[in-house]
Short mmCIF file of C-alpha atoms in Angstrom, two decimals:
data_model
loop_
_atom_site.label_atom_id
_atom_site.label_comp_id
_atom_site.label_asym_id
_atom_site.label_seq_id
_atom_site.Cartn_x
_atom_site.Cartn_y
_atom_site.Cartn_z
CA MET A 1 10.80 23.75 -39.58
CA SER A 2 9.51 23.52 -36.01
CA ASN A 3 6.43 21.47 -35.20
CA ASN A 4 3.62 22.53 -32.87
CA ARG A 5 2.32 19.01 -32.26
CA ILE A 6 2.77 17.74 -28.68
CA MET A 7 3.45 14.10 -27.80
CA VAL A 8 2.38 12.73 -24.44
CA ILE A 9 3.89 9.36 -23.51
CA GLY A 10 1.76 7.36 -21.08
CA GLY A 11 -2.00 7.08 -20.73
CA GLY A 12 -2.36 7.08 -16.95
CA PRO A 13 -3.73 9.92 -14.81
CA ALA A 14 -0.78 12.26 -15.37
CA GLY A 15 -0.64 11.54 -19.09
CA LEU A 16 -4.38 11.92 -19.55
CA GLU A 17 -4.40 15.25 -17.75
CA ALA A 18 -1.46 16.44 -19.82
CA ALA A 19 -3.24 15.29 -22.97
CA ARG A 20 -6.43 17.10 -21.96
CA GLY A 21 -4.46 20.25 -21.30
CA VAL A 22 -2.81 20.12 -24.72
CA VAL A 23 -6.06 19.82 -26.68
CA GLU A 24 -7.84 22.38 -24.51
CA LEU A 25 -5.08 24.84 -25.37
CA GLY A 26 -5.74 24.15 -29.04
CA TYR A 27 -2.65 22.13 -29.94
CA GLU A 28 -2.49 18.84 -31.82
CA LEU A 29 -1.84 15.86 -29.59
CA VAL A 30 -0.26 12.45 -30.09
CA LEU A 31 -0.92 10.27 -27.04
CA VAL A 32 1.23 7.13 -26.95
CA GLU A 33 0.32 4.18 -24.71
CA GLN A 34 2.10 0.82 -24.75
CA ARG A 35 -0.92 -1.05 -23.39
CA ASN A 36 -4.13 -1.67 -25.33
CA GLU A 37 -6.20 0.67 -23.17
CA LEU A 38 -5.91 4.03 -21.47
CA GLY A 39 -6.12 4.57 -17.72
CA GLY A 40 -2.66 3.57 -16.55
CA THR A 41 -1.99 1.72 -13.31
CA PRO A 42 -5.42 2.41 -11.76
CA ILE A 43 -6.95 0.35 -14.57
CA SER A 44 -4.21 -2.20 -15.28
CA ALA A 45 -3.82 -3.00 -11.56
CA SER A 46 -7.61 -3.19 -11.07
CA TYR A 47 -7.89 -0.49 -8.42
CA ALA A 48 -11.36 -0.69 -6.88
CA ALA A 49 -11.66 2.89 -5.68
CA LEU A 50 -9.45 5.94 -5.72
CA THR A 51 -7.73 7.40 -2.67
CA PRO A 52 -8.93 9.33 -0.75
CA ASP A 53 -12.48 9.99 -1.96
CA MET A 54 -13.40 6.35 -2.69
CA GLU A 55 -14.69 7.20 -6.17
CA ASP A 56 -15.12 4.16 -8.42
CA THR A 57 -11.89 3.88 -10.41
CA GLU A 58 -13.45 2.87 -13.72
CA VAL A 59 -15.94 5.74 -13.58
CA ALA A 60 -13.26 8.31 -12.74
CA MET A 61 -10.79 7.10 -15.35
CA ALA A 62 -13.48 6.84 -18.03
CA ARG A 63 -14.21 10.50 -17.44
CA MET A 64 -10.56 11.38 -17.98
CA VAL A 65 -10.25 9.16 -21.04
CA ASN A 66 -13.37 10.58 -22.69
CA ALA A 67 -12.14 14.13 -22.22
CA VAL A 68 -9.23 13.27 -24.52
CA THR A 69 -10.56 10.69 -26.97
CA ASN A 70 -13.60 12.79 -27.86
CA ASP A 71 -11.45 15.72 -28.99
CA SER A 72 -10.70 16.05 -32.71
CA LEU A 73 -7.16 17.30 -31.98
CA ALA A 74 -6.22 14.02 -30.28
CA ASP A 75 -4.40 11.21 -32.10
CA ILE A 76 -4.43 8.18 -29.78
CA ARG A 77 -1.82 5.45 -30.35
CA LEU A 78 -2.43 2.29 -28.30
CA ASP A 79 -0.21 -0.81 -28.31
CA SER A 80 2.61 1.48 -29.38
CA THR A 81 6.26 1.51 -28.37
CA ILE A 82 8.81 4.23 -29.01
CA THR A 83 11.89 2.69 -30.60
CA ALA A 84 13.90 5.69 -31.78
CA VAL A 85 14.17 9.45 -31.38
CA GLU A 86 16.04 11.80 -33.70
CA GLY A 87 16.57 15.54 -33.57
CA THR A 88 15.92 18.03 -30.81
CA ALA A 89 12.80 19.92 -29.80
CA PRO A 90 10.98 21.52 -31.53
CA ASP A 91 12.09 19.28 -34.43
CA LEU A 92 11.76 15.76 -33.03
CA SER A 93 11.24 12.64 -35.12
CA VAL A 94 9.85 9.84 -32.95
CA THR A 95 9.56 6.30 -34.31
CA LEU A 96 6.53 4.34 -33.08
CA GLU A 97 6.39 0.56 -33.37
CA THR A 98 3.00 -1.19 -33.51
CA GLU A 99 1.73 -4.55 -34.69
CA GLY A 100 1.17 -2.95 -38.08
CA GLY A 101 4.77 -1.79 -38.41
CA SER A 102 6.71 1.37 -37.65
CA GLU A 103 5.91 5.03 -38.26
CA VAL A 104 7.83 8.25 -37.74
CA VAL A 105 5.87 11.03 -36.03
CA GLU A 106 7.10 14.63 -36.05
CA VAL A 107 6.50 16.56 -32.81
CA GLY A 108 7.64 19.81 -31.25
CA ALA A 109 7.63 18.89 -27.56
CA VAL A 110 7.15 15.82 -25.38
CA VAL A 111 5.61 15.08 -21.98
CA VAL A 112 6.90 11.87 -20.39
CA ALA A 113 4.24 10.41 -18.08
CA THR A 114 5.31 6.79 -17.87
CA GLY A 115 4.44 6.28 -14.21
CA PHE A 116 5.83 3.72 -11.78
CA LYS A 117 5.87 0.01 -11.06
CA HIS A 118 4.93 -1.66 -7.79
CA PHE A 119 7.77 -3.00 -5.68
CA ASP A 120 8.17 -6.77 -5.91
CA PRO A 121 8.29 -7.95 -2.26
CA GLY A 122 10.19 -11.09 -3.22
CA LYS A 123 12.82 -9.34 -5.31
CA GLU A 124 15.41 -8.80 -2.61
CA THR A 125 14.09 -10.49 0.50
CA GLN A 126 11.79 -13.32 1.50
CA ARG A 127 11.23 -12.19 5.08
CA TYR A 128 7.57 -11.50 4.32
CA GLY A 129 6.89 -14.83 2.60
CA TYR A 130 5.09 -13.36 -0.40
CA TYR A 131 6.05 -16.19 -2.75
CA GLU A 132 5.84 -18.84 -0.04
CA TYR A 133 2.45 -18.34 1.59
CA ASP A 134 -0.86 -17.96 -0.24
CA ASP A 135 -2.31 -15.73 2.46
CA VAL A 136 0.46 -13.13 2.17
CA ILE A 137 -0.65 -10.70 -0.52
CA THR A 138 0.03 -7.12 -1.67
CA LEU A 139 -2.10 -3.98 -1.80
CA VAL A 140 -2.58 -4.68 -5.50
CA ASP A 141 -3.82 -8.23 -4.84
CA ALA A 142 -6.24 -6.88 -2.25
CA GLU A 143 -7.53 -4.24 -4.67
CA LYS A 144 -8.43 -6.92 -7.19
CA MET A 145 -10.56 -8.74 -4.63
CA LEU A 146 -12.18 -5.53 -3.41
CA LYS A 147 -13.02 -4.57 -6.97
CA ALA A 148 -14.90 -7.87 -7.25
CA GLY A 149 -16.84 -6.94 -4.11
CA LYS A 150 -15.28 -9.55 -1.85
CA PHE A 151 -12.32 -10.20 0.42
CA VAL A 152 -11.32 -13.78 1.21
CA ARG A 153 -8.37 -15.88 2.29
CA PRO A 154 -6.67 -16.99 -0.94
CA SER A 155 -5.83 -20.36 0.64
CA THR A 156 -9.42 -21.28 1.52
CA GLY A 157 -11.75 -18.88 -0.26
CA GLU A 158 -13.36 -18.11 3.10
CA PRO A 159 -13.75 -14.65 4.70
CA PRO A 160 -10.88 -13.91 7.11
CA LYS A 161 -11.33 -13.01 10.76
CA GLN A 162 -7.91 -11.42 11.29
CA VAL A 163 -6.19 -9.20 8.69
CA CYS A 164 -3.13 -7.01 8.99
CA PHE A 165 -1.25 -4.57 6.80
CA ILE A 166 2.54 -4.20 6.91
CA GLN A 167 3.62 -0.73 5.84
CA CYS A 168 6.71 0.49 3.98
CA VAL A 169 7.46 -2.74 2.11
CA GLY A 170 10.02 -1.64 -0.46
CA SER A 171 10.04 1.96 0.74
CA ARG A 172 12.19 3.83 3.27
CA ASP A 173 14.62 0.91 3.14
CA ARG A 174 18.30 1.75 2.83
CA GLN A 175 19.33 -1.90 2.70
CA LEU A 176 17.29 -2.33 -0.47
CA GLY A 177 18.46 1.01 -1.82
CA ASN A 178 14.91 2.40 -1.87
CA LYS A 179 15.58 5.55 0.13
CA TRP A 180 12.21 7.18 -0.34
CA CYS A 181 8.67 7.27 0.97
CA SER A 182 6.28 6.14 -1.75
CA LYS A 183 3.76 8.67 -0.49
CA VAL A 184 0.53 6.76 -1.23
CA CYS A 185 0.88 3.47 0.65
CA CYS A 186 -0.41 4.68 4.02
CA GLY A 187 -3.46 6.22 2.39
CA ILE A 188 -4.20 3.23 0.18
CA ALA A 189 -3.76 0.76 3.04
CA THR A 190 -6.12 2.79 5.20
CA LYS A 191 -8.65 2.99 2.38
CA GLU A 192 -8.47 -0.79 1.93
CA ALA A 193 -8.77 -1.33 5.68
CA ILE A 194 -11.99 0.70 5.65
CA GLU A 195 -13.31 -1.30 2.69
CA ILE A 196 -12.51 -4.62 4.36
CA ARG A 197 -14.22 -3.59 7.58
CA GLN A 198 -17.29 -2.47 5.63
CA LEU A 199 -17.41 -5.79 3.77
CA LEU A 200 -16.61 -7.89 6.85
CA PRO A 201 -17.80 -6.14 10.04
CA ASP A 202 -16.62 -9.05 12.22
CA CYS A 203 -13.08 -9.02 10.80
CA LYS A 204 -10.36 -7.48 12.96
CA VAL A 205 -8.03 -5.26 10.90
CA ILE A 206 -4.63 -4.05 12.11
CA VAL A 207 -2.14 -1.74 10.40
CA PHE A 208 1.50 -2.15 11.48
CA TYR A 209 3.34 1.05 10.65
CA ILE A 210 6.66 2.82 11.10
CA ASP A 211 5.06 6.28 10.77
CA MET A 212 1.60 6.96 9.33
CA ARG A 213 2.03 9.58 6.63
CA MET A 214 -1.29 11.23 5.85
CA TYR A 215 -0.97 14.21 3.55
CA GLY A 216 -3.38 17.15 3.57
CA PHE A 217 -6.99 16.11 4.11
CA TRP A 218 -6.17 12.38 4.23
CA GLU A 219 -5.85 12.66 8.01
CA ASP A 220 -9.55 13.50 8.27
CA GLU A 221 -10.86 11.67 5.22
CA LEU A 222 -9.12 8.34 5.90
CA TYR A 223 -7.07 8.02 9.07
CA TRP A 224 -9.56 9.27 11.65
CA LYS A 225 -12.45 7.64 9.81
CA ALA A 226 -10.69 4.28 9.87
CA GLN A 227 -10.05 4.48 13.61
CA GLU A 228 -13.23 6.09 14.86
CA GLU A 229 -15.89 4.75 12.50
CA GLU A 230 -14.46 1.44 11.30
CA LYS A 231 -12.41 0.51 14.41
CA VAL A 232 -9.23 -0.26 12.49
CA ALA A 233 -6.31 -0.72 14.90
CA PHE A 234 -3.03 1.08 14.15
CA ILE A 235 0.07 -0.30 15.91
CA ARG A 236 3.45 1.37 15.62
CA GLY A 237 5.85 -1.48 15.11
CA ILE A 238 8.49 -3.10 12.93
CA VAL A 239 7.73 -6.52 11.45
CA SER A 240 10.85 -8.66 11.21
CA GLU A 241 9.48 -12.00 10.03
CA VAL A 242 6.39 -13.64 8.58
CA THR A 243 6.03 -17.42 8.90
CA MET A 244 3.28 -20.03 9.12
CA ARG A 245 1.96 -21.60 12.30
CA GLY A 246 -0.56 -24.25 11.47
CA ASP A 247 -3.16 -22.72 9.16
CA SER A 248 -2.42 -19.15 10.26
CA VAL A 249 0.20 -16.60 9.29
CA MET A 250 2.51 -15.67 12.16
CA VAL A 251 3.68 -12.05 12.19
CA LYS A 252 6.70 -11.39 14.40
CA GLY A 253 8.29 -8.07 15.25
CA GLU A 254 8.50 -5.31 17.81
CA ASP A 255 5.82 -3.02 19.16
CA THR A 256 7.97 0.11 19.20
CA THR A 257 5.49 2.14 21.24
CA MET A 258 5.47 -0.37 24.09
CA GLY A 259 9.08 -1.45 23.54
CA ARG A 260 8.33 -5.17 23.56
CA PRO A 261 8.31 -8.11 21.12
CA MET A 262 5.06 -9.02 19.41
CA GLU A 263 3.69 -12.15 17.81
CA VAL A 264 0.22 -12.20 16.24
CA LEU A 265 -1.64 -14.80 14.22
CA MET A 266 -3.36 -13.57 11.07
CA ASP A 267 -5.56 -15.07 8.38
CA VAL A 268 -4.33 -12.62 5.72
CA VAL A 269 -1.27 -10.37 5.65
CA ILE A 270 -1.27 -7.48 3.18
CA LEU A 271 2.07 -5.98 2.19
CA SER A 272 1.93 -2.26 1.46
CA VAL A 273 4.31 -2.28 -1.47
CA GLY A 274 5.77 1.00 -2.64
CA MET A 275 6.75 2.57 -5.94
CA GLU A 276 9.80 2.09 -8.12
CA PRO A 277 10.67 3.73 -11.46
CA SER A 278 8.84 1.90 -14.22
CA ASP A 279 10.63 0.16 -17.07
CA GLY A 280 9.00 2.68 -19.39
CA THR A 281 10.40 5.57 -17.38
CA ILE A 282 13.93 4.19 -17.60
CA ALA A 283 13.53 3.48 -21.32
CA MET A 284 12.25 6.99 -22.10
CA ALA A 285 15.04 8.56 -20.07
CA GLU A 286 17.54 6.72 -22.26
CA MET A 287 15.64 7.49 -25.46
CA PHE A 288 15.44 11.25 -24.85
CA ASN A 289 18.82 11.54 -23.05
CA LEU A 290 17.15 12.56 -19.79
CA PRO A 291 19.33 12.32 -16.68
CA LEU A 292 18.02 10.43 -13.66
CA GLU A 293 18.16 11.90 -10.19
CA CYS A 294 19.95 9.99 -7.42
CA HIS A 295 16.97 7.74 -6.63
CA GLY A 296 16.45 6.63 -10.24
CA TRP A 297 13.59 8.82 -11.44
CA ILE A 298 13.71 11.44 -14.20
CA GLU A 299 15.49 14.55 -13.00
CA THR A 300 13.84 17.96 -13.00
CA VAL A 301 15.69 21.27 -12.93
CA GLY A 302 13.58 23.50 -10.73
CA GLY A 303 13.05 21.52 -7.55
CA ALA A 304 9.82 22.42 -5.79
CA LEU A 305 9.44 25.54 -7.95
CA ASN A 306 9.40 23.69 -11.29
CA THR A 307 8.43 20.06 -10.96
CA VAL A 308 7.99 19.24 -14.66
CA GLN A 309 10.94 20.81 -16.52
CA THR A 310 13.72 18.36 -17.42
CA PRO A 311 17.27 19.46 -18.30
CA VAL A 312 16.48 18.78 -21.98
CA ASP A 313 14.70 21.61 -23.79
CA GLY A 314 11.19 20.74 -24.92
CA ILE A 315 10.96 17.53 -22.86
CA PHE A 316 8.77 17.64 -19.77
CA VAL A 317 7.83 15.06 -17.14
CA ALA A 318 4.67 14.47 -15.14
CA GLY A 319 3.44 12.19 -12.38
CA ALA A 320 5.40 9.29 -10.93
CA ALA A 321 7.92 9.33 -13.77
CA ALA A 322 9.58 12.10 -11.74
CA GLY A 323 9.29 10.39 -8.35
CA PRO A 324 6.66 9.02 -5.96
CA ALA A 325 3.41 10.89 -6.54
CA ASP A 326 -0.17 10.54 -5.42
CA LEU A 327 -3.14 11.07 -7.71
CA GLU A 328 -3.44 14.75 -6.86
CA ASP A 329 0.26 15.32 -7.57
CA SER A 330 0.00 13.47 -10.86
CA ILE A 331 -2.98 15.47 -12.07
CA SER A 332 -1.37 18.78 -11.10
CA MET A 333 1.90 17.87 -12.79
CA GLY A 334 0.09 16.70 -15.92
CA GLY A 335 -1.65 20.05 -16.28
CA ALA A 336 1.56 21.97 -15.62
CA ALA A 337 3.53 19.90 -18.14
CA ALA A 338 0.88 20.47 -20.82
CA LEU A 339 1.01 24.22 -20.29
CA LYS A 340 4.81 24.34 -20.43
CA ALA A 341 4.98 22.09 -23.51
CA CYS A 342 2.51 24.28 -25.37
CA ALA A 343 4.31 27.43 -24.24
CA PHE A 344 7.58 25.96 -25.49
CA VAL A 345 6.39 25.36 -29.06
CA ARG A 346 4.53 28.67 -29.14
CA ARG A 347 7.60 30.59 -27.99
CA ILE A 348 9.75 28.95 -30.66
CA GLN A 349 7.30 29.98 -33.35
CA LEU A 350 6.94 33.62 -32.28
CA PRO A 351 8.76 36.10 -34.52
CA VAL A 352 11.94 37.55 -33.08
CA VAL A 353 11.52 41.23 -32.21
CA GLU A 354 14.72 43.20 -32.72
#
């Protein structure tokens, strides 16, 4: 007997939009989240404001959460881990493990929205000194300070006078095996640069980039604003080494526009770390027998024309579980996955016309 209940795995932006779509279409929802709160990476990583519109993250995510949790068709399972899957869609038996024990939930289709993890800049290389120097931090570390309404040197607690961003850390790097652009880092770094300049008008902010990748309206909303209004400097260059010189961080590399070596002293260096497939994404791929594409994310079958359909019937994917995705991509994919999941169970239940 087929089941018309839809399971969404992951409570981040893509998962919440998929969940909202399911209940708005009138189907029962089981939303599974391994953490103890909904909101995904924007909440767990303490994002201060969303890119590109600078909306307060907690306000925006609360709006998405409430759209799901206030619906009577939604069954929210926090602190829950999927430990087993039996059957095939639309007759899936999914075992959930919680502190209270295990439970088998019957569902007809699944949307996997397990997101990404941030690249660990000390995992493969120490050329940036992330684990060596207190004043070398990541975009995520910077977000946490900005959320608290401040930006200081971790080593001293004092406001910095010189700050730089290093782009493409863990992205577009064949030596590491990360042969992709993470799509959001240029925008987030530019957003943070604007925020730092607004907090500290006397602080010089530089962005060292390979190529600035500003999608759609980001060019106007972030890039030009950062340069023209906030006087953020963008230098095309490749950073080869980060060391300490006295109390300052020395950034060495090449200014590729001018074709000459560069050495600059900074108070804080921010590494623009990219995306990698999350542990949850890998685990769900194994659990539901979903193949991974060549870069390690969940494979889809339709390319640009069908971004959410996996090769397994009744299993759909949304957001960064399928590859690097910005917020707009994630929301769009979540809505599309919800529609296709509901259409799948509805089509199975329709009588066969001979």
